[in-house]
Each structure stands twice: as C-alpha cells, then as structure tokens.
Amino acid sequence: MRGMKESASDDVGASDTVMRARQTESIESDSVGLDGVQLSEYEVVGLADDDVQFSEYTNDVDQADDDVRFDEYIDDIDDVDLDILELDVAHQLVDDLTWALLATDAPDWYINPTFKVVFPERSVYDSIAACSPLTLCPNLYDVLTSSEPPSIEFFKSLPEIDGKMWAIYCVTLEKTGHKPELYIGSGTEAEYGVILRFRTYQPGNYLLPLLVRDAFRQGYQMTHFGLLCWIPLPTPGLVPRVRARFLSLEAIFASVFHAMRKAKSDRYYEHVLLWERDAVEWEPLCTHSPLNEKIIGNLDLTEEELEIIAALRVKKRVKTTKEWREAQRNKDIDAFRLQDRIKKNAWAAKNRDKVNKIAGKVRTKAKEERRFRCDVCDEDLQSQHALDKHLATQSHADRVNGIEKQEMTQYSKNRKAVRDAALASGVHRCNTCSKTFNTDWALNRHKATPSHLRKEEAQASQ
C-alpha cells in the first residue's frame, strides 16, 4: 500500500511539473511560404502531460507531398482582415521605393551626405518610419501598381488638410488651353505643420517655389491642394529625423509622378520610375530633388535633449508673451482691451466651428459641475444667461408658488414622440451646418439665420 501511495504521489507531482518537450521535424519541400520564406523546419514546445504532438497541427498535411503550401497550416485562422493586409502592402511599397532612392549611389551634389548619416542602413530607416506611421491617401496603392499613370483628376481628388499635421502635398495648377501643372512638396513645420505651407500658395507670395510663382504670373490658377500621405505632428525629439524621412518621401513621390523638370541628373532615379515621362498628362513644377536640401534641425542631439530644448522654448515664449501683454495693458488698458477684443473676434469669425466646439465643451462641463443650478426645479443649466432666462419663466414661478405642473395630454405626448423620432432619424438635417432638428419648421428657421447663410456662401465660393 505504501508503495502504491508513493507511486500515486509521484504521478501527481509529475502532472504538476512543467516539462519541455521539443520535437523538431524537417520537411523537405520546394514550396515557398508567405513572403517567400522557405518552409523547411517546424519546432513545437509544449507540456509533457498535455501530450502535445506536432502531428495535431498537421492532420491535414501530407508530408510526403512536395507541394505543401503555407495556407494548409493556417486552416484554423479565421477572419483575416484583408484591408489591413492591403494597407501594410501599400506602406511597404512606399518605404521600399523610398529606400531604393536613398540607397542610390549618387554624388554628394545630388544627395546631401547627411541623408546617408541619418539613414546608414535600411533598419535605421524602418525604425524611424515605425515612429512616424503614415496615413496614405485613398487608392494610392492601386495607382502605384498600375501599368498606366494616373490622370490629373487623381491629384485633384486628394484629401485636404484636417488639423495640425505633417504631409506630402500636391498642388495642381490649371489654365484653359494648356496642360495642367503639378507640384509636390512637404510641410514639416514643427508647431503647425503643413497648414503654414498651404497659406503661402497665393499669387505674388515670395515664398512660393520658383516655377509655381511663374505659373501664377502666366495666369494659371491653383485648382487643388491635396495630401498624398500624412502623420500627426511628431514629438520634438523626433522632429529632425522624421523631417529627413519626409524629405525622402517628397523626393520619391516627385520622382515617381514626374513632378520634377527634366535634367541630366534624372539617371540617378531612373531605377525607381514606374512610367515614362511622356505618359503623364501634366507639366512638372519641381526644380530639383529634395534629397540635396538641408535637413533642418539639430541631428547631433539625442531625442531627450531635443525634448528638453523644446520645453524650454515653450516656457520662454509663454513668459515673453505674458510680459509683452502686461506691458501693453499697463501702457493703455482701454486700447489693450479693444485690440484684444478685435483679435479674438477676428479669430472667432474665421474659426466658427472651433468656437462652437469649445463652447459646447464649456456648457457640458458647467452642467456636469452644476455651476448654474435651480434647486427649486431640480434643473442644471449650461450658463448664467440660461439660468437667468429660466428664472424668468412661468414654469419656474409656478414651482416657487407651489403650483403643480399639469400632466401632458396624450396629444402632447404623441407630438413629442414624433419629434424625438424625427430628431433621431435625422430627417430634418442641415448638412451645411451638420445640425439636426425635430421639425421642418425648425429647420427652415435655422436656414434663415446669418450663421447658416455665411456657411452656405462660403461653401459655394469654394
């Protein structure tokens, strides 16, 4: 009995002990797996008491068959997201083309040697790319893999700027009776991004690229400013190196889309071209490759040092602004207040959507914090003005005097239900202002307001 107990105890102990069993089996096959990887060896590590065997994973595989395919090993994988796979392929294609251009054996006058220092090998480029993942414009992969170049309509359909971001942008300029013209550039201002570059595209602006300025003088008009790819503003510590990447992206897109005017140096990027120059329907407006430009930013400092410097700059700017405003206030407080009000009103007029969004947050926060509360009616208002207006209502006066509110009639309940349903369905919606109303009458009243008319006029002028 004692021996049996000891044996049973040993079995229990063995089942509680993690043991590694390694079984290696080579499969001689000419088949190639995903991404061209040769499938020749599989290794399984498991627990001894689970009796995990390699054969359980290959029940449907005939190991004697020389045509073993990788997909036979993933029969149990469901719901493969093809959109994600296509997106990854598109990013890979863009980065492969960019690296092919960066790795070109070209003289220093064509490629700034600093690029070779920042990107000494592909793994370094990939690490910087991982810190600044791109959002690509729709259909870019289809365009880059097509046997024919896109039409000018592709560039005119590119998405526009939406907030602070870095981007590779395209400018299309057109003139009746002439071929359209195309410029590709990058916007990498550290604090505001590509929006500052966009604002320079006005006829006569001395900051315009040379050939773009000439096109404006010749009567061309800018018909679109769209984005090929973009990222959110990078952190200060990443700015110089990510900017180097964006100059590289600008260079590859300008090369591939034949946005650079013809030159003897074209031979340095012929290996990345996808179509012949004569096949495109536009004229180029870029004068040179961005790869021979200077990379703005201190590449000798570490990421941590750049972050510290950026923080000190912000602190200094805040201090300087505060001191200047204080000096102006002390000099003439009435003039200061007037000028300040004019600036704020001008900003609000140009950024009405932002103003409404900020005001909405303020109102919501006020209600959550119960800053403007009527205890008599057990109601929280969103502003002092709303509270004052409520206190002047008959319903509030009735509550104060102890007069009970009459119960809603069935007719009123039905009307309220209809209006609530209309509001939820969006049947009475103003697409211009992105607002929904519960009745057609309320919608028509809104359409007569100055704010709606201003937005409608602004959209019509675009």
Short mmCIF file of C-alpha atoms in Angstrom, two decimals:
data_model
loop_
_atom_site.label_atom_id
_atom_site.label_comp_id
_atom_site.label_asym_id
_atom_site.label_seq_id
_atom_site.Cartn_x
_atom_site.Cartn_y
_atom_site.Cartn_z
CA MET A 1 0.00 0.00 0.00
CA ARG A 2 2.77 2.37 0.89
CA GLY A 3 4.45 1.73 -2.44
CA MET A 4 1.18 2.37 -4.28
CA LYS A 5 0.68 5.66 -2.42
CA GLU A 6 4.21 6.76 -3.20
CA SER A 7 3.68 5.88 -6.86
CA ALA A 8 0.43 7.83 -6.98
CA SER A 9 2.11 10.75 -5.28
CA ASP A 10 4.88 10.70 -7.86
CA ASP A 11 2.30 10.76 -10.67
CA VAL A 12 0.57 13.80 -9.16
CA GLY A 13 3.89 15.54 -8.76
CA ALA A 14 4.78 14.82 -12.35
CA SER A 15 1.49 16.25 -13.61
CA ASP A 16 2.16 19.48 -11.73
CA THR A 17 5.67 19.86 -13.07
CA VAL A 18 6.18 21.83 -16.28
CA MET A 19 8.34 19.82 -18.68
CA ARG A 20 9.50 20.98 -22.05
CA ALA A 21 9.35 18.55 -24.92
CA ARG A 22 10.95 19.62 -28.14
CA GLN A 23 10.23 17.83 -31.33
CA THR A 24 11.89 19.01 -34.47
CA GLU A 25 10.94 17.68 -37.83
CA SER A 26 12.29 18.73 -41.19
CA ILE A 27 10.07 18.79 -44.22
CA GLU A 28 11.92 18.60 -47.49
CA SER A 29 9.83 20.64 -49.86
CA ASP A 30 10.21 23.02 -52.76
CA SER A 31 7.18 25.02 -51.63
CA VAL A 32 7.55 28.64 -50.60
CA GLY A 33 5.55 30.21 -47.79
CA LEU A 34 4.31 33.74 -47.14
CA ASP A 35 6.73 36.49 -48.20
CA GLY A 36 8.91 33.96 -49.99
CA VAL A 37 10.13 32.21 -46.80
CA GLN A 38 11.19 28.58 -47.35
CA LEU A 39 9.19 26.28 -45.09
CA SER A 40 11.70 23.67 -44.03
CA GLU A 41 11.60 23.24 -40.27
CA TYR A 42 8.96 23.34 -37.56
CA GLU A 43 9.54 23.31 -33.85
CA VAL A 44 6.93 22.72 -31.19
CA VAL A 45 7.39 23.29 -27.49
CA GLY A 46 4.69 22.03 -25.12
CA LEU A 47 3.89 20.40 -21.79
CA ALA A 48 4.59 16.73 -21.32
CA ASP A 49 1.32 15.96 -19.54
CA ASP A 50 -0.69 17.58 -22.36
CA ASP A 51 0.68 15.07 -24.86
CA VAL A 52 1.03 17.83 -27.41
CA GLN A 53 2.25 16.31 -30.62
CA PHE A 54 3.35 18.07 -33.75
CA SER A 55 1.04 15.87 -35.78
CA GLU A 56 -2.01 17.52 -34.17
CA TYR A 57 -1.12 20.71 -36.04
CA THR A 58 -0.62 18.97 -39.36
CA ASN A 59 -3.50 16.49 -39.54
CA ASP A 60 -4.48 17.63 -42.99
CA VAL A 61 -0.96 17.83 -44.36
CA ASP A 62 0.56 15.08 -46.41
CA GLN A 63 4.22 15.44 -45.51
CA ALA A 64 5.22 13.30 -48.45
CA ASP A 65 3.63 15.78 -50.83
CA ASP A 66 6.19 18.12 -52.39
CA ASP A 67 3.51 20.77 -52.98
CA VAL A 68 2.93 21.65 -49.33
CA ARG A 69 1.53 25.20 -49.16
CA PHE A 70 1.63 27.60 -46.25
CA ASP A 71 -2.11 28.12 -46.26
CA GLU A 72 -2.65 24.47 -45.26
CA TYR A 73 -1.08 25.32 -41.90
CA ILE A 74 -3.48 28.15 -41.14
CA ASP A 75 -6.81 26.36 -41.63
CA ASP A 76 -7.80 27.36 -38.11
CA ILE A 77 -7.17 31.09 -38.63
CA ASP A 78 -10.44 32.96 -39.17
CA ASP A 79 -11.41 36.45 -40.21
CA VAL A 80 -8.20 37.60 -41.87
CA ASP A 81 -8.51 41.35 -42.30
CA LEU A 82 -7.70 41.85 -45.97
CA ASP A 83 -7.93 45.62 -45.65
CA ILE A 84 -5.14 45.61 -43.07
CA LEU A 85 -3.03 43.35 -45.27
CA GLU A 86 -3.52 45.65 -48.26
CA LEU A 87 -2.69 48.66 -46.11
CA ASP A 88 0.54 47.02 -44.94
CA VAL A 89 1.45 46.18 -48.52
CA ALA A 90 0.87 49.81 -49.54
CA HIS A 91 3.10 51.11 -46.75
CA GLN A 92 5.74 48.53 -47.62
CA LEU A 93 5.70 49.60 -51.26
CA VAL A 94 6.13 53.28 -50.37
CA ASP A 95 9.00 52.53 -47.99
CA ASP A 96 10.67 50.16 -50.47
CA LEU A 97 10.59 52.82 -53.19
CA THR A 98 11.88 55.45 -50.78
CA TRP A 99 14.76 53.29 -49.63
CA ALA A 100 15.63 52.36 -53.21
CA LEU A 101 16.07 56.07 -53.90
CA LEU A 102 18.00 56.74 -50.69
CA ALA A 103 20.37 53.85 -51.41
CA THR A 104 21.25 55.23 -54.84
CA ASP A 105 24.96 55.54 -55.49
CA ALA A 106 24.92 59.23 -56.37
CA PRO A 107 27.39 62.09 -55.87
CA ASP A 108 27.14 64.45 -52.90
CA TRP A 109 25.83 67.28 -55.03
CA TYR A 110 22.76 65.17 -55.81
CA ILE A 111 22.15 63.56 -52.40
CA ASN A 112 23.09 65.52 -49.30
CA PRO A 113 25.57 63.28 -47.40
CA THR A 114 23.59 63.93 -44.22
CA PHE A 115 20.91 61.57 -45.51
CA LYS A 116 23.48 58.77 -45.55
CA VAL A 117 24.35 59.60 -41.95
CA VAL A 118 20.73 59.67 -40.78
CA PHE A 119 19.86 56.52 -42.75
CA PRO A 120 23.06 54.42 -42.83
CA GLU A 121 21.07 51.23 -43.42
CA ARG A 122 17.50 50.07 -44.04
CA SER A 123 16.89 49.01 -40.44
CA VAL A 124 17.52 52.57 -39.23
CA TYR A 125 15.10 53.96 -41.80
CA ASP A 126 12.49 51.41 -40.74
CA SER A 127 12.86 52.33 -37.08
CA ILE A 128 12.22 56.00 -37.85
CA ALA A 129 9.29 55.01 -40.07
CA ALA A 130 7.86 52.99 -37.19
CA CYS A 131 7.94 56.13 -35.01
CA SER A 132 6.01 58.08 -37.65
CA PRO A 133 3.45 55.73 -39.26
CA LEU A 134 1.91 57.22 -42.38
CA THR A 135 -1.70 57.60 -43.33
CA LEU A 136 -1.88 57.15 -47.09
CA CYS A 137 -4.41 58.77 -49.38
CA PRO A 138 -7.15 56.54 -50.82
CA ASN A 139 -6.24 54.38 -53.83
CA LEU A 140 -2.52 55.19 -53.65
CA TYR A 141 -1.53 51.52 -53.80
CA ASP A 142 -3.70 50.94 -56.88
CA VAL A 143 -2.13 53.96 -58.57
CA LEU A 144 1.45 52.88 -57.80
CA THR A 145 0.85 49.33 -59.05
CA SER A 146 -0.99 50.33 -62.22
CA SER A 147 0.64 49.97 -65.62
CA GLU A 148 -0.65 53.43 -66.54
CA PRO A 149 -0.01 56.71 -64.70
CA PRO A 150 -2.98 58.41 -63.02
CA SER A 151 -4.84 61.31 -64.56
CA ILE A 152 -4.69 64.80 -63.10
CA GLU A 153 -8.08 64.06 -61.54
CA PHE A 154 -6.39 61.72 -59.06
CA PHE A 155 -4.39 64.60 -57.62
CA LYS A 156 -7.45 66.87 -57.64
CA SER A 157 -9.32 64.28 -55.56
CA LEU A 158 -6.70 64.01 -52.79
CA PRO A 159 -7.92 64.74 -49.24
CA GLU A 160 -7.40 68.22 -47.84
CA ILE A 161 -5.71 69.37 -44.63
CA ASP A 162 -7.54 68.42 -41.45
CA GLY A 163 -5.83 69.93 -38.43
CA LYS A 164 -2.17 70.10 -37.48
CA MET A 165 -0.15 67.50 -39.37
CA TRP A 166 2.93 66.87 -41.45
CA ALA A 167 2.22 65.88 -45.02
CA ILE A 168 3.43 65.32 -48.55
CA TYR A 169 1.17 67.55 -50.61
CA CYS A 170 0.32 68.02 -54.27
CA VAL A 171 -0.63 71.30 -55.91
CA THR A 172 -2.45 71.27 -59.23
CA LEU A 173 -2.49 74.42 -61.36
CA GLU A 174 -4.58 74.78 -64.50
CA LYS A 175 -5.13 77.24 -67.30
CA THR A 176 -7.61 76.98 -70.15
CA GLY A 177 -5.99 75.68 -73.32
CA HIS A 178 -2.83 74.47 -71.57
CA LYS A 179 -1.64 71.25 -69.95
CA PRO A 180 -2.16 71.13 -66.18
CA GLU A 181 0.90 71.54 -63.98
CA LEU A 182 1.86 69.61 -60.85
CA TYR A 183 3.99 70.44 -57.83
CA ILE A 184 4.80 68.02 -55.00
CA GLY A 185 6.20 69.29 -51.71
CA SER A 186 6.32 68.62 -47.98
CA GLY A 187 5.08 70.59 -44.99
CA THR A 188 7.05 69.85 -41.82
CA GLU A 189 6.86 72.97 -39.67
CA ALA A 190 7.28 71.70 -36.12
CA GLU A 191 4.40 73.53 -34.42
CA TYR A 192 1.68 73.96 -37.06
CA GLY A 193 2.68 71.58 -39.84
CA VAL A 194 1.62 71.69 -43.47
CA ILE A 195 -1.03 74.40 -42.96
CA LEU A 196 1.69 77.06 -42.97
CA ARG A 197 2.92 75.80 -46.33
CA PHE A 198 -0.61 75.86 -47.70
CA ARG A 199 -1.03 79.52 -46.74
CA THR A 200 1.93 80.52 -48.90
CA TYR A 201 0.19 79.40 -52.10
CA GLN A 202 -1.12 82.80 -53.06
CA PRO A 203 -0.16 84.65 -56.26
CA GLY A 204 2.74 87.01 -55.65
CA ASN A 205 3.95 85.37 -52.43
CA TYR A 206 7.76 85.45 -52.47
CA LEU A 207 7.87 82.14 -50.54
CA LEU A 208 6.35 80.23 -53.44
CA PRO A 209 8.51 77.70 -55.33
CA LEU A 210 10.07 79.29 -58.40
CA LEU A 211 8.07 77.52 -61.12
CA VAL A 212 4.82 77.80 -59.16
CA ARG A 213 5.35 81.54 -58.89
CA ASP A 214 5.98 81.71 -62.63
CA ALA A 215 2.81 79.70 -63.31
CA PHE A 216 0.73 82.16 -61.30
CA ARG A 217 2.25 85.01 -63.30
CA GLN A 218 1.30 83.24 -66.53
CA GLY A 219 -2.34 83.08 -65.49
CA TYR A 220 -2.53 79.58 -64.01
CA GLN A 221 -4.86 79.07 -61.07
CA MET A 222 -4.48 76.62 -58.21
CA THR A 223 -7.33 74.12 -58.54
CA HIS A 224 -6.45 71.85 -55.62
CA PHE A 225 -4.10 71.41 -52.67
CA GLY A 226 -4.29 67.77 -51.55
CA LEU A 227 -2.32 65.31 -49.45
CA LEU A 228 -0.64 62.09 -50.59
CA CYS A 229 0.28 60.98 -47.06
CA TRP A 230 0.47 62.49 -43.61
CA ILE A 231 1.18 61.97 -39.90
CA PRO A 232 0.24 63.84 -36.71
CA LEU A 233 2.82 66.36 -35.54
CA PRO A 234 5.83 64.38 -34.23
CA THR A 235 7.22 64.99 -30.77
CA PRO A 236 10.12 67.48 -30.63
CA GLY A 237 12.65 64.71 -30.05
CA LEU A 238 11.76 63.06 -33.36
CA VAL A 239 11.42 66.20 -35.50
CA PRO A 240 14.83 66.29 -37.28
CA ARG A 241 14.93 62.60 -38.22
CA VAL A 242 11.27 62.37 -39.20
CA ARG A 243 11.79 65.53 -41.27
CA ALA A 244 14.62 63.72 -43.08
CA ARG A 245 12.21 60.89 -43.81
CA PHE A 246 9.62 63.32 -45.18
CA LEU A 247 12.17 64.92 -47.49
CA SER A 248 12.90 61.39 -48.72
CA LEU A 249 9.19 60.74 -49.25
CA GLU A 250 8.85 64.04 -51.09
CA ALA A 251 11.75 63.02 -53.32
CA ILE A 252 10.29 59.63 -54.23
CA PHE A 253 6.82 60.98 -54.96
CA ALA A 254 8.21 63.85 -57.04
CA SER A 255 10.32 61.31 -58.97
CA VAL A 256 7.66 58.65 -59.47
CA PHE A 257 4.97 61.13 -60.52
CA HIS A 258 7.35 63.04 -62.80
CA ALA A 259 6.83 66.30 -60.91
CA MET A 260 10.50 67.34 -61.40
CA ARG A 261 11.52 69.04 -64.59
CA LYS A 262 13.80 67.07 -66.89
CA ALA A 263 17.52 67.25 -66.11
CA LYS A 264 20.76 65.34 -66.66
CA SER A 265 20.54 64.08 -63.08
CA ASP A 266 17.44 62.03 -63.95
CA ARG A 267 19.68 58.99 -64.37
CA TYR A 268 20.06 58.81 -60.58
CA TYR A 269 16.41 57.93 -60.07
CA GLU A 270 15.51 56.13 -63.30
CA HIS A 271 15.53 52.79 -61.45
CA VAL A 272 12.51 53.77 -59.32
CA LEU A 273 10.32 55.15 -62.12
CA LEU A 274 7.02 53.40 -62.77
CA TRP A 275 6.03 55.09 -66.04
CA GLU A 276 7.63 57.01 -68.87
CA ARG A 277 7.72 60.79 -68.57
CA ASP A 278 5.82 61.20 -71.84
CA ALA A 279 2.94 59.10 -70.47
CA VAL A 280 1.82 61.68 -67.89
CA GLU A 281 -0.61 64.46 -68.79
CA TRP A 282 0.88 67.27 -66.70
CA GLU A 283 3.93 69.51 -66.71
CA PRO A 284 6.38 69.39 -63.76
CA LEU A 285 6.91 72.32 -61.41
CA CYS A 286 9.64 70.96 -59.09
CA THR A 287 13.11 72.28 -59.92
CA HIS A 288 15.30 69.80 -58.01
CA SER A 289 15.33 66.71 -55.83
CA PRO A 290 14.59 67.31 -52.13
CA LEU A 291 17.46 64.93 -51.36
CA ASN A 292 20.01 67.68 -51.94
CA GLU A 293 18.29 70.03 -49.49
CA LYS A 294 19.49 70.70 -45.98
CA ILE A 295 17.73 68.81 -43.19
CA ILE A 296 16.54 71.49 -40.78
CA GLY A 297 17.10 70.57 -37.14
CA ASN A 298 19.93 69.51 -34.87
CA LEU A 299 20.74 65.90 -35.69
CA ASP A 300 23.63 65.81 -33.21
CA LEU A 301 21.36 65.94 -30.16
CA THR A 302 19.59 62.97 -28.62
CA GLU A 303 15.82 62.67 -28.51
CA GLU A 304 15.81 63.54 -24.79
CA GLU A 305 17.94 66.66 -25.34
CA LEU A 306 15.65 67.85 -28.13
CA GLU A 307 12.62 67.38 -25.89
CA ILE A 308 14.24 69.46 -23.13
CA ILE A 309 15.16 72.25 -25.55
CA ALA A 310 11.62 72.32 -26.95
CA ALA A 311 10.14 72.56 -23.46
CA LEU A 312 12.47 75.45 -22.58
CA ARG A 313 11.50 77.27 -25.78
CA VAL A 314 7.81 76.95 -24.96
CA LYS A 315 8.42 78.20 -21.44
CA LYS A 316 10.39 81.18 -22.72
CA ARG A 317 7.76 82.02 -25.34
CA VAL A 318 4.98 81.94 -22.75
CA LYS A 319 6.98 84.18 -20.45
CA THR A 320 7.80 86.66 -23.23
CA THR A 321 4.17 86.83 -24.37
CA LYS A 322 2.95 87.36 -20.83
CA GLU A 323 5.44 90.17 -20.23
CA TRP A 324 4.53 91.87 -23.51
CA ARG A 325 0.80 91.71 -22.79
CA GLU A 326 1.36 93.07 -19.30
CA ALA A 327 3.38 95.98 -20.69
CA GLN A 328 0.67 96.79 -23.25
CA ARG A 329 -2.02 96.62 -20.57
CA ASN A 330 -0.13 98.98 -18.27
CA LYS A 331 0.53 101.38 -21.13
CA ASP A 332 -3.14 101.87 -22.11
CA ILE A 333 -5.63 99.40 -20.68
CA ASP A 334 -8.59 100.61 -22.79
CA ALA A 335 -6.65 100.37 -26.04
CA PHE A 336 -5.30 96.98 -24.99
CA ARG A 337 -8.77 95.60 -24.28
CA LEU A 338 -10.12 96.96 -27.56
CA GLN A 339 -7.29 95.45 -29.59
CA ASP A 340 -7.57 92.16 -27.72
CA ARG A 341 -11.31 92.01 -28.39
CA ILE A 342 -10.78 92.75 -32.09
CA LYS A 343 -8.23 89.94 -32.40
CA LYS A 344 -10.42 87.44 -30.58
CA ASN A 345 -13.48 88.32 -32.65
CA ALA A 346 -11.48 88.05 -35.87
CA TRP A 347 -10.20 84.62 -34.86
CA ALA A 348 -13.69 83.51 -33.86
CA ALA A 349 -15.11 84.63 -37.21
CA LYS A 350 -12.54 82.51 -39.07
CA ASN A 351 -12.86 79.52 -36.76
CA ARG A 352 -16.57 79.34 -36.04
CA ASP A 353 -16.57 75.54 -35.85
CA LYS A 354 -13.78 75.57 -33.26
CA VAL A 355 -15.58 78.25 -31.27
CA ASN A 356 -18.78 76.21 -31.23
CA LYS A 357 -16.88 73.08 -30.25
CA ILE A 358 -15.12 74.85 -27.38
CA ALA A 359 -18.36 76.48 -26.26
CA GLY A 360 -20.08 73.09 -26.31
CA LYS A 361 -17.42 71.62 -24.04
CA VAL A 362 -17.72 74.57 -21.66
CA ARG A 363 -21.50 74.21 -21.48
CA THR A 364 -21.32 70.46 -20.92
CA LYS A 365 -18.73 70.88 -18.17
CA ALA A 366 -20.84 73.58 -16.50
CA LYS A 367 -23.84 71.25 -16.36
CA GLU A 368 -21.75 68.35 -15.06
CA GLU A 369 -20.31 70.55 -12.30
CA ARG A 370 -23.77 72.02 -11.56
CA ARG A 371 -22.43 75.55 -11.67
CA PHE A 372 -25.76 77.07 -12.75
CA ARG A 373 -28.40 75.15 -10.85
CA CYS A 374 -32.03 75.83 -10.00
CA ASP A 375 -32.76 73.84 -6.84
CA VAL A 376 -36.45 74.70 -6.97
CA CYS A 377 -36.91 73.00 -10.35
CA ASP A 378 -34.10 70.48 -9.83
CA GLU A 379 -32.53 71.56 -13.12
CA ASP A 380 -28.93 72.26 -14.18
CA LEU A 381 -28.35 74.95 -16.79
CA GLN A 382 -25.35 75.47 -19.05
CA SER A 383 -24.65 79.16 -18.45
CA GLN A 384 -25.57 82.12 -16.28
CA HIS A 385 -27.60 83.53 -19.15
CA ALA A 386 -29.57 80.28 -19.43
CA LEU A 387 -30.15 80.26 -15.67
CA ASP A 388 -31.38 83.88 -15.67
CA LYS A 389 -33.68 83.08 -18.57
CA HIS A 390 -35.04 80.04 -16.74
CA LEU A 391 -35.67 82.00 -13.53
CA ALA A 392 -37.87 84.40 -15.51
CA THR A 393 -40.11 81.65 -16.91
CA GLN A 394 -43.68 80.99 -15.81
CA SER A 395 -42.91 77.35 -15.07
CA HIS A 396 -40.26 78.38 -12.52
CA ALA A 397 -42.62 80.93 -10.95
CA ASP A 398 -45.29 78.24 -10.65
CA ARG A 399 -42.86 75.95 -8.88
CA VAL A 400 -41.92 78.72 -6.45
CA ASN A 401 -45.62 79.33 -5.70
CA GLY A 402 -46.31 75.64 -5.25
CA ILE A 403 -48.40 75.27 -8.39
CA GLU A 404 -48.09 71.75 -9.75
CA LYS A 405 -47.32 71.35 -13.41
CA GLN A 406 -50.15 69.80 -15.37
CA GLU A 407 -49.58 66.36 -16.78
CA MET A 408 -49.02 66.18 -20.52
CA THR A 409 -52.05 65.25 -22.58
CA GLN A 410 -51.92 62.22 -24.82
CA TYR A 411 -51.82 64.52 -27.83
CA SER A 412 -48.75 66.30 -26.45
CA LYS A 413 -47.08 63.00 -25.68
CA ASN A 414 -47.68 61.82 -29.24
CA ARG A 415 -46.27 65.04 -30.71
CA LYS A 416 -43.20 64.76 -28.52
CA ALA A 417 -42.67 61.16 -29.60
CA VAL A 418 -42.92 62.15 -33.27
CA ARG A 419 -40.42 64.98 -32.81
CA ASP A 420 -38.00 62.79 -30.88
CA ALA A 421 -38.18 60.17 -33.64
CA ALA A 422 -37.55 62.83 -36.30
CA LEU A 423 -34.56 64.12 -34.36
CA ALA A 424 -33.10 60.62 -34.01
CA SER A 425 -33.61 59.73 -37.67
CA GLY A 426 -32.11 62.99 -38.96
CA VAL A 427 -34.92 63.60 -41.42
CA HIS A 428 -34.74 67.35 -40.78
CA ARG A 429 -30.99 67.86 -41.12
CA CYS A 430 -28.88 70.76 -42.33
CA ASN A 431 -25.83 69.20 -43.97
CA THR A 432 -24.20 72.59 -44.37
CA CYS A 433 -24.02 73.12 -40.61
CA SER A 434 -24.17 69.45 -39.52
CA LYS A 435 -27.20 70.11 -37.33
CA THR A 436 -30.42 68.11 -36.91
CA PHE A 437 -33.85 69.46 -35.97
CA ASN A 438 -37.08 67.86 -34.81
CA THR A 439 -39.43 69.66 -37.22
CA ASP A 440 -39.33 71.01 -40.74
CA TRP A 441 -40.32 74.41 -39.38
CA ALA A 442 -37.29 74.48 -37.08
CA LEU A 443 -35.03 73.51 -40.00
CA ASN A 444 -36.38 76.30 -42.20
CA ARG A 445 -35.99 78.80 -39.37
CA HIS A 446 -32.36 77.73 -38.98
CA LYS A 447 -31.69 78.12 -42.72
CA ALA A 448 -32.69 81.78 -42.45
CA THR A 449 -30.14 82.53 -39.72
CA PRO A 450 -27.00 84.56 -40.53
CA SER A 451 -24.67 81.77 -39.39
CA HIS A 452 -26.20 79.29 -41.85
CA LEU A 453 -26.18 81.79 -44.69
CA ARG A 454 -22.49 82.57 -44.07
CA LYS A 455 -21.55 78.89 -44.21
CA GLU A 456 -23.65 78.33 -47.31
CA GLU A 457 -21.96 81.26 -49.04
CA ALA A 458 -18.50 80.05 -48.00
CA GLN A 459 -19.14 76.57 -49.41
CA ALA A 460 -20.50 77.97 -52.66
CA SER A 461 -17.36 80.08 -53.15
CA GLN A 462 -15.02 77.10 -52.78
#
